[in-house]
Tab-separated table of C-alpha atoms in Angstrom:
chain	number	residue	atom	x	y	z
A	1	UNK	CA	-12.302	20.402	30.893
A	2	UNK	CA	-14.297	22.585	28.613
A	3	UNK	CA	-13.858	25.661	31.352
A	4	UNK	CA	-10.458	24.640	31.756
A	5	UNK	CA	-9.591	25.266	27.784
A	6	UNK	CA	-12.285	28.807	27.764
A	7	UNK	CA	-9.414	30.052	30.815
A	8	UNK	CA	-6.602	29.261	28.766
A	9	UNK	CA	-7.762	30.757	25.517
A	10	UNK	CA	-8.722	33.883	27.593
A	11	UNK	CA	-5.242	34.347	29.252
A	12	UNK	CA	-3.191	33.170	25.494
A	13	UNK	CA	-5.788	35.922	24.382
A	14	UNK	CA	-4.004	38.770	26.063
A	15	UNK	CA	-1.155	40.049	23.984
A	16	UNK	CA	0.735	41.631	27.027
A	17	UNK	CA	1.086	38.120	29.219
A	18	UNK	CA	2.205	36.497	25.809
A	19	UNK	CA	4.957	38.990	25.939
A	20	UNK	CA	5.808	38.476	29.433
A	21	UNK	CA	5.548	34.728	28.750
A	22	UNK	CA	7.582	34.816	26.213
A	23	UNK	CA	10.408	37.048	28.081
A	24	UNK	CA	10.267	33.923	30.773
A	25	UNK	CA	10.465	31.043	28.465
A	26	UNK	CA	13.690	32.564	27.154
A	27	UNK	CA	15.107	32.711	29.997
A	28	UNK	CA	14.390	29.946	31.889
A	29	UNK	CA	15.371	28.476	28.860
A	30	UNK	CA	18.686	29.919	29.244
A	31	UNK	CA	18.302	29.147	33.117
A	32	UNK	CA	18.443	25.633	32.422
A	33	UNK	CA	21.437	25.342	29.689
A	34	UNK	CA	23.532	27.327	32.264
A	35	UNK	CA	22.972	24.774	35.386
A	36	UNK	CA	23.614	21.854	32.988
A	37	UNK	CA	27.186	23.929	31.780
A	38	UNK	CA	27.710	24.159	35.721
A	39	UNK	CA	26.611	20.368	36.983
A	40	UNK	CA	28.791	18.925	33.969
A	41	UNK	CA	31.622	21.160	34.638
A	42	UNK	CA	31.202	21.153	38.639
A	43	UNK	CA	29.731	17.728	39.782
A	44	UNK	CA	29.751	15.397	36.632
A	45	UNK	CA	33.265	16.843	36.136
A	46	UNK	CA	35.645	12.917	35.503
A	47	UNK	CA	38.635	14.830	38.008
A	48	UNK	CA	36.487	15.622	40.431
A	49	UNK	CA	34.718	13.172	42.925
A	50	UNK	CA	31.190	14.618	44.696
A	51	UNK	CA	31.227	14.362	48.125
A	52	UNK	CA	27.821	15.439	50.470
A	53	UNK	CA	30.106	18.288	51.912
A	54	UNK	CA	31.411	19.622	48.523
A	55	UNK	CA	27.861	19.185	47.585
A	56	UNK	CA	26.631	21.441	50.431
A	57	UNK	CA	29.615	23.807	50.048
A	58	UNK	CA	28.496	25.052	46.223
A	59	UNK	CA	24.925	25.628	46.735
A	60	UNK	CA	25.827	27.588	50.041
A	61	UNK	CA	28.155	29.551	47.686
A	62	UNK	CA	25.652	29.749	44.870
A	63	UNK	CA	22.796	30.414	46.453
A	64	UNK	CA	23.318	31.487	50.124
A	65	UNK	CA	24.700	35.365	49.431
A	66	UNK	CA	21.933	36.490	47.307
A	67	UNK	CA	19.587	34.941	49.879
A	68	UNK	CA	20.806	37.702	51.839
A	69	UNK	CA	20.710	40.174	49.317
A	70	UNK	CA	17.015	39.048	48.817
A	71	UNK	CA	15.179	41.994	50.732
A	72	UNK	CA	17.463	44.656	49.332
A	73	UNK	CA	16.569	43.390	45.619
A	74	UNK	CA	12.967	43.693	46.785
A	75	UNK	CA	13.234	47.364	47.477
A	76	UNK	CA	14.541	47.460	44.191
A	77	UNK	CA	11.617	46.109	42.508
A	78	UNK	CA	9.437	48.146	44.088
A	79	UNK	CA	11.149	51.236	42.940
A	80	UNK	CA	12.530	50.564	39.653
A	81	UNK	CA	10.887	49.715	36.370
A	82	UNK	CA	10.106	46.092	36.252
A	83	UNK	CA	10.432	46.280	32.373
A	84	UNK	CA	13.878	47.705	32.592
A	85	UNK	CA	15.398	45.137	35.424
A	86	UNK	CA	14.000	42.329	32.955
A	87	UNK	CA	15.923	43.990	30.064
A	88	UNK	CA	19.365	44.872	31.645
A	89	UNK	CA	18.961	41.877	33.942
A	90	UNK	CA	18.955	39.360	31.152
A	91	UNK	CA	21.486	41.560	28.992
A	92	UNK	CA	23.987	41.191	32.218
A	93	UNK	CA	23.471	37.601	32.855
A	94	UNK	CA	24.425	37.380	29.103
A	95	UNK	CA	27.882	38.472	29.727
A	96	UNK	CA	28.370	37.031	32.762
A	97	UNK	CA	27.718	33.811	30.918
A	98	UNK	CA	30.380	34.612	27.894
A	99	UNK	CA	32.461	35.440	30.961
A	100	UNK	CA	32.160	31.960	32.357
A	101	UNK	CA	32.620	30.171	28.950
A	102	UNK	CA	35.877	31.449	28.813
A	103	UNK	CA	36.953	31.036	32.497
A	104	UNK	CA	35.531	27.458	32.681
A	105	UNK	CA	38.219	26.749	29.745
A	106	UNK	CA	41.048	28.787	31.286
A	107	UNK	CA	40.620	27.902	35.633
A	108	UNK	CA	39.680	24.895	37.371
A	109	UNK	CA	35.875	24.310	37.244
A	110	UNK	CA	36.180	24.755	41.565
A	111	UNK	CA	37.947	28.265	41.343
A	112	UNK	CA	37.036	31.441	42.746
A	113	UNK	CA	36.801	32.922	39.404
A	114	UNK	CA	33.991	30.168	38.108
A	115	UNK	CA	32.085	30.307	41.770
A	116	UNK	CA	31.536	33.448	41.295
A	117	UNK	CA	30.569	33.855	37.933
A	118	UNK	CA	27.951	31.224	38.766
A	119	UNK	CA	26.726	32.927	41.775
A	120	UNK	CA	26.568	36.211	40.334
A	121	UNK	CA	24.778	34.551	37.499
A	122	UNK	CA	22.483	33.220	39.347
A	123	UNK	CA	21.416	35.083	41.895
A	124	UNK	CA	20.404	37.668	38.579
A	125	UNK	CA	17.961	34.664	37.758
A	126	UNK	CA	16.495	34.465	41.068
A	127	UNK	CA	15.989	38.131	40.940
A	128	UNK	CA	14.527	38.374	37.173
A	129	UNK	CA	11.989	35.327	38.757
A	130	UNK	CA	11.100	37.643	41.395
A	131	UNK	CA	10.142	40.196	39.347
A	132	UNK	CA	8.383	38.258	36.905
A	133	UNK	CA	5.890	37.064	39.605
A	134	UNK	CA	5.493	40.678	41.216
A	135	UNK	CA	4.990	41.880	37.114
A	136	UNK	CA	2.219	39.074	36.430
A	137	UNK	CA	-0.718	40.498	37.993
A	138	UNK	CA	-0.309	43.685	35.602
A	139	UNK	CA	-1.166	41.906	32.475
A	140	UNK	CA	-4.277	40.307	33.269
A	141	UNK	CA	-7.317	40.487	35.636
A	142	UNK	CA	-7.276	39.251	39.446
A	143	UNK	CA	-9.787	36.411	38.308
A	144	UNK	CA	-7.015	35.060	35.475
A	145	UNK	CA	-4.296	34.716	37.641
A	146	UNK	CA	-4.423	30.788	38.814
A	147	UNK	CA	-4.434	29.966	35.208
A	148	UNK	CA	-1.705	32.674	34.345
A	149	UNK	CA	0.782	31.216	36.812
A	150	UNK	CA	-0.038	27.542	36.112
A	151	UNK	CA	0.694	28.286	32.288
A	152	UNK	CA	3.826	30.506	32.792
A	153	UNK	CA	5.104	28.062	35.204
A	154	UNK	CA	4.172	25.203	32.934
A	155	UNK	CA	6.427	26.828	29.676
A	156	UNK	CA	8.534	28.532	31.633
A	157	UNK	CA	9.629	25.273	33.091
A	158	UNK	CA	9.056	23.525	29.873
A	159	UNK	CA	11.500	25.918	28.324
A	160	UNK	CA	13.851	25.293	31.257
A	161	UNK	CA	13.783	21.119	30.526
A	162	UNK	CA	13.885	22.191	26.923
A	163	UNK	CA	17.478	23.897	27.209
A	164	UNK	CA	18.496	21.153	30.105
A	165	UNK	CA	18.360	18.480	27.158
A	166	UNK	CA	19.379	20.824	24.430
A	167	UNK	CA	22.661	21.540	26.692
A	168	UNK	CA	22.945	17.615	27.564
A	169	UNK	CA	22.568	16.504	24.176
A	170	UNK	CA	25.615	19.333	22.691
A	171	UNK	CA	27.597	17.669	25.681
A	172	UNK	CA	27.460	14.557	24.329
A	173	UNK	CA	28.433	15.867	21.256
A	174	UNK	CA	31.759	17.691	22.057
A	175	UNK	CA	32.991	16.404	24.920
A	176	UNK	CA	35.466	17.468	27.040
A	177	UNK	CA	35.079	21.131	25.953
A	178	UNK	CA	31.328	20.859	26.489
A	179	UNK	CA	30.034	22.943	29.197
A	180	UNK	CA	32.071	25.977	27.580
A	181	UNK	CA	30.243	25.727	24.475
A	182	UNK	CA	26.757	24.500	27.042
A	183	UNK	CA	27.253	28.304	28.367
A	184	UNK	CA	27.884	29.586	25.351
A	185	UNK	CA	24.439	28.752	24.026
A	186	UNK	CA	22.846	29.863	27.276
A	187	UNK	CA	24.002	33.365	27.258
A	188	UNK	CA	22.450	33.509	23.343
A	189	UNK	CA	19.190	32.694	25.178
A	190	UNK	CA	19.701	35.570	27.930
A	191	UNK	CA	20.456	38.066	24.889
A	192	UNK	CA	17.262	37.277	23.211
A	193	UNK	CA	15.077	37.294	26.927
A	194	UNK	CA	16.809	40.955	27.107
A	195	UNK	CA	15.571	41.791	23.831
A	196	UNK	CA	12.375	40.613	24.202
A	197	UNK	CA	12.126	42.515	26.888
A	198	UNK	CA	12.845	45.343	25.164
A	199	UNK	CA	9.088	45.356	23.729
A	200	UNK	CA	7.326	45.699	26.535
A	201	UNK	CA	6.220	49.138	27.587
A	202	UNK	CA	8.332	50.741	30.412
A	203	UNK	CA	5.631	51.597	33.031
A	204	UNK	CA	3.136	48.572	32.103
A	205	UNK	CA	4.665	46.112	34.806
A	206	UNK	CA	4.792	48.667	37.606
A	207	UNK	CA	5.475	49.198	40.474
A	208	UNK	CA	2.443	51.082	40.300
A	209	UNK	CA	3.501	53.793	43.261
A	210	UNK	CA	7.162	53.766	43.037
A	211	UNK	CA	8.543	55.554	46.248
A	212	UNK	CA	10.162	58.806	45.391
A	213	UNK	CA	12.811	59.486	48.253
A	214	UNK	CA	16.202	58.810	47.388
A	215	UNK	CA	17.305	55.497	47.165
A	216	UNK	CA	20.105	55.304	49.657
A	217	UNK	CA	17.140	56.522	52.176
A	218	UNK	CA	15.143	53.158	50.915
A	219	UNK	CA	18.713	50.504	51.447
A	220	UNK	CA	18.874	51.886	54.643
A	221	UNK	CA	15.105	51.271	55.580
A	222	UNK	CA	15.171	47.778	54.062
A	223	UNK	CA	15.159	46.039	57.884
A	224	UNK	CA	12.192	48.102	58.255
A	225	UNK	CA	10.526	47.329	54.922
A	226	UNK	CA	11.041	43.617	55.234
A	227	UNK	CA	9.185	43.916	58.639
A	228	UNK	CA	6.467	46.197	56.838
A	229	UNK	CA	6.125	43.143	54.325
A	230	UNK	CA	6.169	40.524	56.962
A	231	UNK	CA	3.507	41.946	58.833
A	232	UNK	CA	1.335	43.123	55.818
A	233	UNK	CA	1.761	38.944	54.560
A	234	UNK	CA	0.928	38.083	58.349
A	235	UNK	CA	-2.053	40.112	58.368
A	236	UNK	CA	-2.920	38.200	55.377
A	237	UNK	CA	-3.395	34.563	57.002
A	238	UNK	CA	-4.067	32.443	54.384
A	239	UNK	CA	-0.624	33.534	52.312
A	240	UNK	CA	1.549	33.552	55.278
A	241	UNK	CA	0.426	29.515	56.248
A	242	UNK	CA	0.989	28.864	52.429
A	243	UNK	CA	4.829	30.651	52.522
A	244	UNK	CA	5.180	28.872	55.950
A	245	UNK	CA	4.223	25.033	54.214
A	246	UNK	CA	6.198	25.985	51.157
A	247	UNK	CA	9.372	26.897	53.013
A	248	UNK	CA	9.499	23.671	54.680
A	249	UNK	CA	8.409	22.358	51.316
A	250	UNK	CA	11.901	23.314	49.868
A	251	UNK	CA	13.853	21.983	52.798
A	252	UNK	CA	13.090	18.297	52.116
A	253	UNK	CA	12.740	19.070	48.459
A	254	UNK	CA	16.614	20.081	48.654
A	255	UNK	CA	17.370	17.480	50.580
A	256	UNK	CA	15.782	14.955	48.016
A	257	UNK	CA	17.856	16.739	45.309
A	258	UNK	CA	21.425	16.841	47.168
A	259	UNK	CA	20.458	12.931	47.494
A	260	UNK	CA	19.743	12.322	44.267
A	261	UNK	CA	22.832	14.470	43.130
A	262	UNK	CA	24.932	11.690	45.230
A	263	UNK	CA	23.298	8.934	44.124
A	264	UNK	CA	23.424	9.911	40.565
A	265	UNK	CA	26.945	11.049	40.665
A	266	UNK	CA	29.819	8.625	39.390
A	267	UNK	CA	30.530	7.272	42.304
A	268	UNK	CA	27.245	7.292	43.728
A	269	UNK	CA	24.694	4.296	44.688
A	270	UNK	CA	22.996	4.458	41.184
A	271	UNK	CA	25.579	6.019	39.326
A	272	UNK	CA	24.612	6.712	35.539
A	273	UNK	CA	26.149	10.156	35.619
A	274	UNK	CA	24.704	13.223	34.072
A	275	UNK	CA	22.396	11.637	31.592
A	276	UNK	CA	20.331	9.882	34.351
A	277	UNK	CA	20.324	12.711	36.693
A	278	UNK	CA	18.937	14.545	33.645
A	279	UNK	CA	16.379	11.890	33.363
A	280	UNK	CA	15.755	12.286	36.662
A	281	UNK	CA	15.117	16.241	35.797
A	282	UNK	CA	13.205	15.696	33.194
A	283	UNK	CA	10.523	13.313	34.988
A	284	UNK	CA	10.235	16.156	37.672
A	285	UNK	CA	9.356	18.711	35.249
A	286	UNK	CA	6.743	16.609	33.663
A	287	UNK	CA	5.142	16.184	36.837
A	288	UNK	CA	5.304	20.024	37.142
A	289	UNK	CA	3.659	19.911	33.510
A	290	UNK	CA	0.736	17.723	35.160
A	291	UNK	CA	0.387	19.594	38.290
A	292	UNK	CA	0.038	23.044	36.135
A	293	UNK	CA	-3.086	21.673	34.003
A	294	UNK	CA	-4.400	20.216	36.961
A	295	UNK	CA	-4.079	22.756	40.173
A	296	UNK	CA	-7.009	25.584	38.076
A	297	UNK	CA	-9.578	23.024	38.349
A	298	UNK	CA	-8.724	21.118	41.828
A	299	UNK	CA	-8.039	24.931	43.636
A	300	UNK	CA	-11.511	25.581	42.040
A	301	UNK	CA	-13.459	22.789	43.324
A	302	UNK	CA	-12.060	21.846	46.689
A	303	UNK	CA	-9.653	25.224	47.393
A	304	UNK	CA	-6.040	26.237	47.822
A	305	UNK	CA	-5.858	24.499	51.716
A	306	UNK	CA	-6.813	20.778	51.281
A	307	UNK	CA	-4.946	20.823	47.753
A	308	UNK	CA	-1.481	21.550	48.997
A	309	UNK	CA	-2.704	19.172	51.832
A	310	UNK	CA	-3.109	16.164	49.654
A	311	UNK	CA	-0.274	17.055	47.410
A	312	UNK	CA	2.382	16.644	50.454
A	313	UNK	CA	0.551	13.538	51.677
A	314	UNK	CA	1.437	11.892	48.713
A	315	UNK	CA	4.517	13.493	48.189
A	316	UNK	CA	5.458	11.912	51.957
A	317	UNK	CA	4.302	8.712	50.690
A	318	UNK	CA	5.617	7.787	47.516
A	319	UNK	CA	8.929	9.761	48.604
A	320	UNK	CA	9.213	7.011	51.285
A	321	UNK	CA	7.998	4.101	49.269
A	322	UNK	CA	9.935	4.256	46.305
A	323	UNK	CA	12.764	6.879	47.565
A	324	UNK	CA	13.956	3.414	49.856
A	325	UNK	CA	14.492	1.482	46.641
A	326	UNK	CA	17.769	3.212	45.800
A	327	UNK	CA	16.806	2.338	41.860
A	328	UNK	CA	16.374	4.285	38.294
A	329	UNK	CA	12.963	3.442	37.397
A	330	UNK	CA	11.385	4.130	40.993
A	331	UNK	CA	13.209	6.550	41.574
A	332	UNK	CA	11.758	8.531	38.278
A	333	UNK	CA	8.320	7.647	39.293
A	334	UNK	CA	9.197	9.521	42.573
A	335	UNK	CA	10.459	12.005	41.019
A	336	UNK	CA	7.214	12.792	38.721
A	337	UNK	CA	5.277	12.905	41.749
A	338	UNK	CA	7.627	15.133	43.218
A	339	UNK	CA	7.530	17.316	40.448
A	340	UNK	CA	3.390	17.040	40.891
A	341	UNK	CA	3.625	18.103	44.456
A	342	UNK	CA	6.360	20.888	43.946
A	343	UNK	CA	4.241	22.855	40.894
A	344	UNK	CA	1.241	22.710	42.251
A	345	UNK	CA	2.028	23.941	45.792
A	346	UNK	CA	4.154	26.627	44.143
A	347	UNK	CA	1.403	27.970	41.780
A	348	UNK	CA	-1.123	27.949	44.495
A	349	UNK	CA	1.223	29.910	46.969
A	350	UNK	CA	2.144	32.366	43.987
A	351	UNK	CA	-1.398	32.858	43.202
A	352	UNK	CA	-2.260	33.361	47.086
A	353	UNK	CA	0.205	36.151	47.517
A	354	UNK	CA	-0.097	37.799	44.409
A	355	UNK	CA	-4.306	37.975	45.179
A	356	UNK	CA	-3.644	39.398	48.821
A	357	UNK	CA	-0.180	41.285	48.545
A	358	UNK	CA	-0.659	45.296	47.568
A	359	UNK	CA	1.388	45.937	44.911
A	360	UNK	CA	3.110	48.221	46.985
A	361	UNK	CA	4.579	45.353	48.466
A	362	UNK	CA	4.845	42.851	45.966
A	363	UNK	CA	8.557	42.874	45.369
A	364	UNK	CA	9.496	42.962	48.888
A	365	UNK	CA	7.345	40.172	49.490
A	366	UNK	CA	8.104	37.682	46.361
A	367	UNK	CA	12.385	38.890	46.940
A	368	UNK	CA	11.658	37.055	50.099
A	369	UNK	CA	9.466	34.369	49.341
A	370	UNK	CA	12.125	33.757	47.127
A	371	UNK	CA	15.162	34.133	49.615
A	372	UNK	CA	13.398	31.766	51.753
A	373	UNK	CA	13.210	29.717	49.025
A	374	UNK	CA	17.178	29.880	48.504
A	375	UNK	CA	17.816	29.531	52.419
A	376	UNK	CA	15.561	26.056	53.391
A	377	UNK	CA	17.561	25.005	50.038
A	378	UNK	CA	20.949	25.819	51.557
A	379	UNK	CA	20.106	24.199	54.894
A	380	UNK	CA	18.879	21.175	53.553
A	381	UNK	CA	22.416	21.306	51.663
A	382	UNK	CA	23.799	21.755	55.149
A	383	UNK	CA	22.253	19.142	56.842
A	384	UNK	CA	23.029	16.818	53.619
A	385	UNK	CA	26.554	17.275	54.788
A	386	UNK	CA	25.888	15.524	58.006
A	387	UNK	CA	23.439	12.751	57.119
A	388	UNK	CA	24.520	11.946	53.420
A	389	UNK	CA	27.220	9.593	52.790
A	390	UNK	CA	29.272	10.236	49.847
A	391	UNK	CA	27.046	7.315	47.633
A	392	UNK	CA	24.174	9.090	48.602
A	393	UNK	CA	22.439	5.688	49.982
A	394	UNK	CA	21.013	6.780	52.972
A	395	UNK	CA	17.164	5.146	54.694
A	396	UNK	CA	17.679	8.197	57.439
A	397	UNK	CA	17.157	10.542	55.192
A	398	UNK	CA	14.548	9.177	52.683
A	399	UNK	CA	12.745	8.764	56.017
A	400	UNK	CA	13.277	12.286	56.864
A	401	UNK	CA	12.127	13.427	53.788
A	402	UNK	CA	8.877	11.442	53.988
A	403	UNK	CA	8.168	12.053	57.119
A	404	UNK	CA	8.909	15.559	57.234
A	405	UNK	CA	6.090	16.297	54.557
A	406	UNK	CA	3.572	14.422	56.314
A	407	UNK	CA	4.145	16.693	59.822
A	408	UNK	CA	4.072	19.512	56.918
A	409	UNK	CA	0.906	18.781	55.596
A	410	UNK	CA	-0.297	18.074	58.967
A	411	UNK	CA	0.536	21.612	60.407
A	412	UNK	CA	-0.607	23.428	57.458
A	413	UNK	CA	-3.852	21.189	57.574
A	414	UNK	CA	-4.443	22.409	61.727
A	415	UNK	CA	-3.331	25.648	60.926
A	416	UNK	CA	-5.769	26.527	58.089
A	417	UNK	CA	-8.445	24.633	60.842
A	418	UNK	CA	-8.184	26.541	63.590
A	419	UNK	CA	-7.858	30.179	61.056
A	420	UNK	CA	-11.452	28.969	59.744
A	421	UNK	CA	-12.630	27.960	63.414
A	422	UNK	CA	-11.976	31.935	64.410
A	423	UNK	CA	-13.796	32.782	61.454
A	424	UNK	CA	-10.789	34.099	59.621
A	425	UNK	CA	-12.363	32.850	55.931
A	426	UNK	CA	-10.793	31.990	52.794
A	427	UNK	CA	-10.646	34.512	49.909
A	428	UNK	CA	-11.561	32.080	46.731
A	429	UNK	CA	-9.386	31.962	43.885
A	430	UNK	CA	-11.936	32.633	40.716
A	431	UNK	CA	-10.510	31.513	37.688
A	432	UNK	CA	-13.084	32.202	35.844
C-alpha cells in the first residue's frame, strides 16, 4: 500500500500529466452531462417508448460512422499537434453542444438535425480520448505509466459520474426543458477543457516524427497505414491478445448496457426511469474507481495475463448470477463488478499498447483500438435488436453475456499459454 501511495505521489508530482489530467477531467466531465442531455431527451423522453430496435438504431447512428472514420482520425494524430486537436477539439464540441441546446428545444428529440449533432459530438469525444491516450506517455516515464492510466482513468471517469449526476440532478430541477439547459452546462465544460488546453506547450504531446508529405498523400495511404499498425501491434503479441480479449470485452459489455437501457426504461422490466439507470451508472463507475487503485499492484504481482483472466471470470459469473434476477439492488451489485472488470481490463490493455506501440504509430493504433471499441458496441446493439424484447427481460441473453466472458477469458488464458510455451515472453509492466 505504502508503494502504491510513493507511485501516486510521483505521477501527481509531475506538473505536465496534472495538466493533461486536468484537460481530461473537464471533459469527460462534459462527456457525461452531454449523454445524460441525450438519454433524457432520446430514451427517457415521456412521448417516446424504447424499443430494442430503436435502441440499436441510435447507437449505430451515434457511434457506427466515426467507427469508420476511426483510421483516418489516426493519421491525423500522428501528424498534427496533439496539443492543438485537444484545444480546437474541445472548443468545437462546445458549439456543437450550444447547437444542440437549441435544436433539442426547436425539433423532435429523434430528428435528423439532433442525430447528428449528437454524432458529430461525439465522435469529437472519441477522437479527443484517442489522443489523450497516444499523448500520455509524453508526460511521464515508461515505468509510471500503469499508475498514470489507472489515475487518469479513475478522475477522468470520476469527473464523467460527477457531471452524469450534476446533469440528473438540474433535470430534476427544471423539467421538461431539462436536457436543453443539461447541454447547456456541458458545452461550458468543453469551453474550459479547450482552454485548458490552451496551456500546454504545442510540441510537448507529439507526435514526435510527424510525417512531412502532404496530407492528401497520407488519407489516401490510410488502408495502408492501418495495415502498417496492424502488423506492427501483431508483431507485438502480448498487446494484440489484450485488443483481441478487450474487443470481445465490449461486445457483451454493450449488450449488458442495451439490456439494462430496456429494463430501466419506462416501460421496461424494472422500470425506475432515468434516476435508476443513473444509479445503475454510478455503481459501474465506482467499480471502475476500485479496479483503478487496485490493477498497479495486482499487474505488479501476478502480471497483465492472469489479471484480465480473473477479472472476466468473475465478470461471467456474477453477470449470470445476479444479471437473472431482473432486480435493482442485484442488479447494482452486478453492475459494480462490471465496472471492476471493465477498468481494469481497459487500463491494463492501454498500458500494454502504449509500452509496445512506437510512437510513430500510436494514433493509428489507439484511433483503432478505439473504433473497435465503437464497432463490438454497435453489434452488440445489433444483435440486441434480435434477442431483446422491448422490457428488456431476457435469460438468453444474460446467459450470453455470462457465458461469452468465460469462453473470453478462456481464449485469452490459451492464447497467452501457448505465446509463453514458444518462448514469446512477457515484457513486465514496472510501476515503480
Amino acid at each position: 500500500m505504502l508503494g502504491r501511495r510513493t507511485d501516486l505521489a510521483q505521477v501527481l508530482a509531475v506538473r505536465d500529466f496534472r495538466r493533461l489530467l486536468r484537460v481530461r477531467m473537464f471533459g469527460q466531465a462534459g462527456d457525461g452531462v452531454f449523454q445524460t442531455a441525450l438519454f433524457s431527451a432520446v430514451f427517457f423522453n415521456p412521448q417516446n417508448a424504447t424499443s430494442a430496435a430503436q435502441a440499436a438504431t441510435a447507437f449505430a447512428v451515434v457511434l457506427l460512422p466515426y467507427s469508420l472514420l476511426g483510421p483516418f482520425a489516426g493519421v491525423l494524430l500522428d501528424r498534427w499537434s496533439r496539443q492543438r486537436v485537444l484545444l480546437i477539439g474541445n472548443l468545437a464540441r462546445a458549439v456543437m453542444v450550444l447547437a444542440f441546446a437549441v435544436a433539442i428545444n426547436s425539433v423532435a428529440a429523434t430528428s435528423l438535425l439532433v442525430q447528428g449533432l449528437a454524432l458529430v459530438t461525439i465522435s469529437v469525444s472519441r477522437f479527443l480520448l484517442s489522443g489523450l491516450s497516444a499523448a500520455q506517455p509524453h508526460v511521464v516515464e515508461e515505468h509510471q505509466l500503469v499508475v498514470a492510466n489507472s489515475t487518469s482513468t479513475t478522475l477522468g471517469g470520476g469527473a464523467a459520474l460527477v457531471g452524469g449526476a450534476v446533469a440528473v440532478g438540474i433535470g430534476s430541477l427544471v423539467g421538461g426543458t431539462g436536457s436543453a439547459r443539461i447541454a447547456l452546462v456541458g458545452a461550458v465544460l468543453y469551453a474550459v477543457a479547450g482552454a485548458l488546453a490552451s496551456l500546454l506547450p504545442y510540441a510537448l504531446l507529439g507526435p514526435d516524427h510527424p510525417p512531412t508529405h502532404h496530407l492528401r498523400h497520407a488519407l489516401t495511404e490510410v488502408l495502408h497505414g492501418v495495415l502498417d499498425g496492424a502488423r506492427h501491434v501483431h508483431q507485438r503479441g502480448e498487446a494484440f491478445r489484450g485488443l483481441c480479449a478487450i474487443g470481445a470485452h465490449r461486445f457483451f459489455f454493450g449488450l449488458s448496457f442495451v439490456t439494462t437501457l430496456l429494463l430501466y426504461a419506462p416501460e421496461g422490466a424494472v422500470g425506475r426511469g432515468v434516476s435508476g439507470l443513473g444509479a445503475i451508472i454510478v455503481a459501474t463507475g465506482l467499480g471502475g474507481l476500485v479496479a483503478a487503485g487496485l490493477t498497479p499492484s495486482v499487474v505488479r504481482r501476478v502480471g497483465p495475463a492472469p489479471w484480465i483472466v480473473g477479472l472476466f471470470v468473475v465478470a461471467s459469473v456474477v453477470q449470470t448470477v445476479l444479471g437473472l434476477t431482473f432486480a435493482h439492488v442485484p442488479l447494482l451489485i452486478a453492475a459494480f463488478v462490471l465496472g471492476i472488470a471493465a477498468q481494469g481490463a481497459k487500463i491494463t490493455v492501454d498500458t500494454l499498447l502504449q509500452l509496445q506501440v512506437d510512437d510513430d504509430f500510436r494514433g493509428r493504433v489507439f484511433s483503432f483500438y478505439d473504433t473497435a471499441f465503437n464497432v463490438s458496441f454497435v453489434t452488440a446493439g445489433a444483435a440486441a435488436a434480435f434477442l431483446l424484447p422491448d422490457d428488456g427481460r431476457s435469460v438468453l441473453v444474460v446467459v450470453v453475456i455470462g457465458g461469452g466472458y468465460l469462453v473470453t477469458a478462456a481464449g485469452y488464458a490459451l492464447a497467452t499459454a501457448r505465446a509463453r510455451d514458444r518462448g514469446h515472453t512477457e515484457r513486465p509492466m514496472i510501476t515503480a
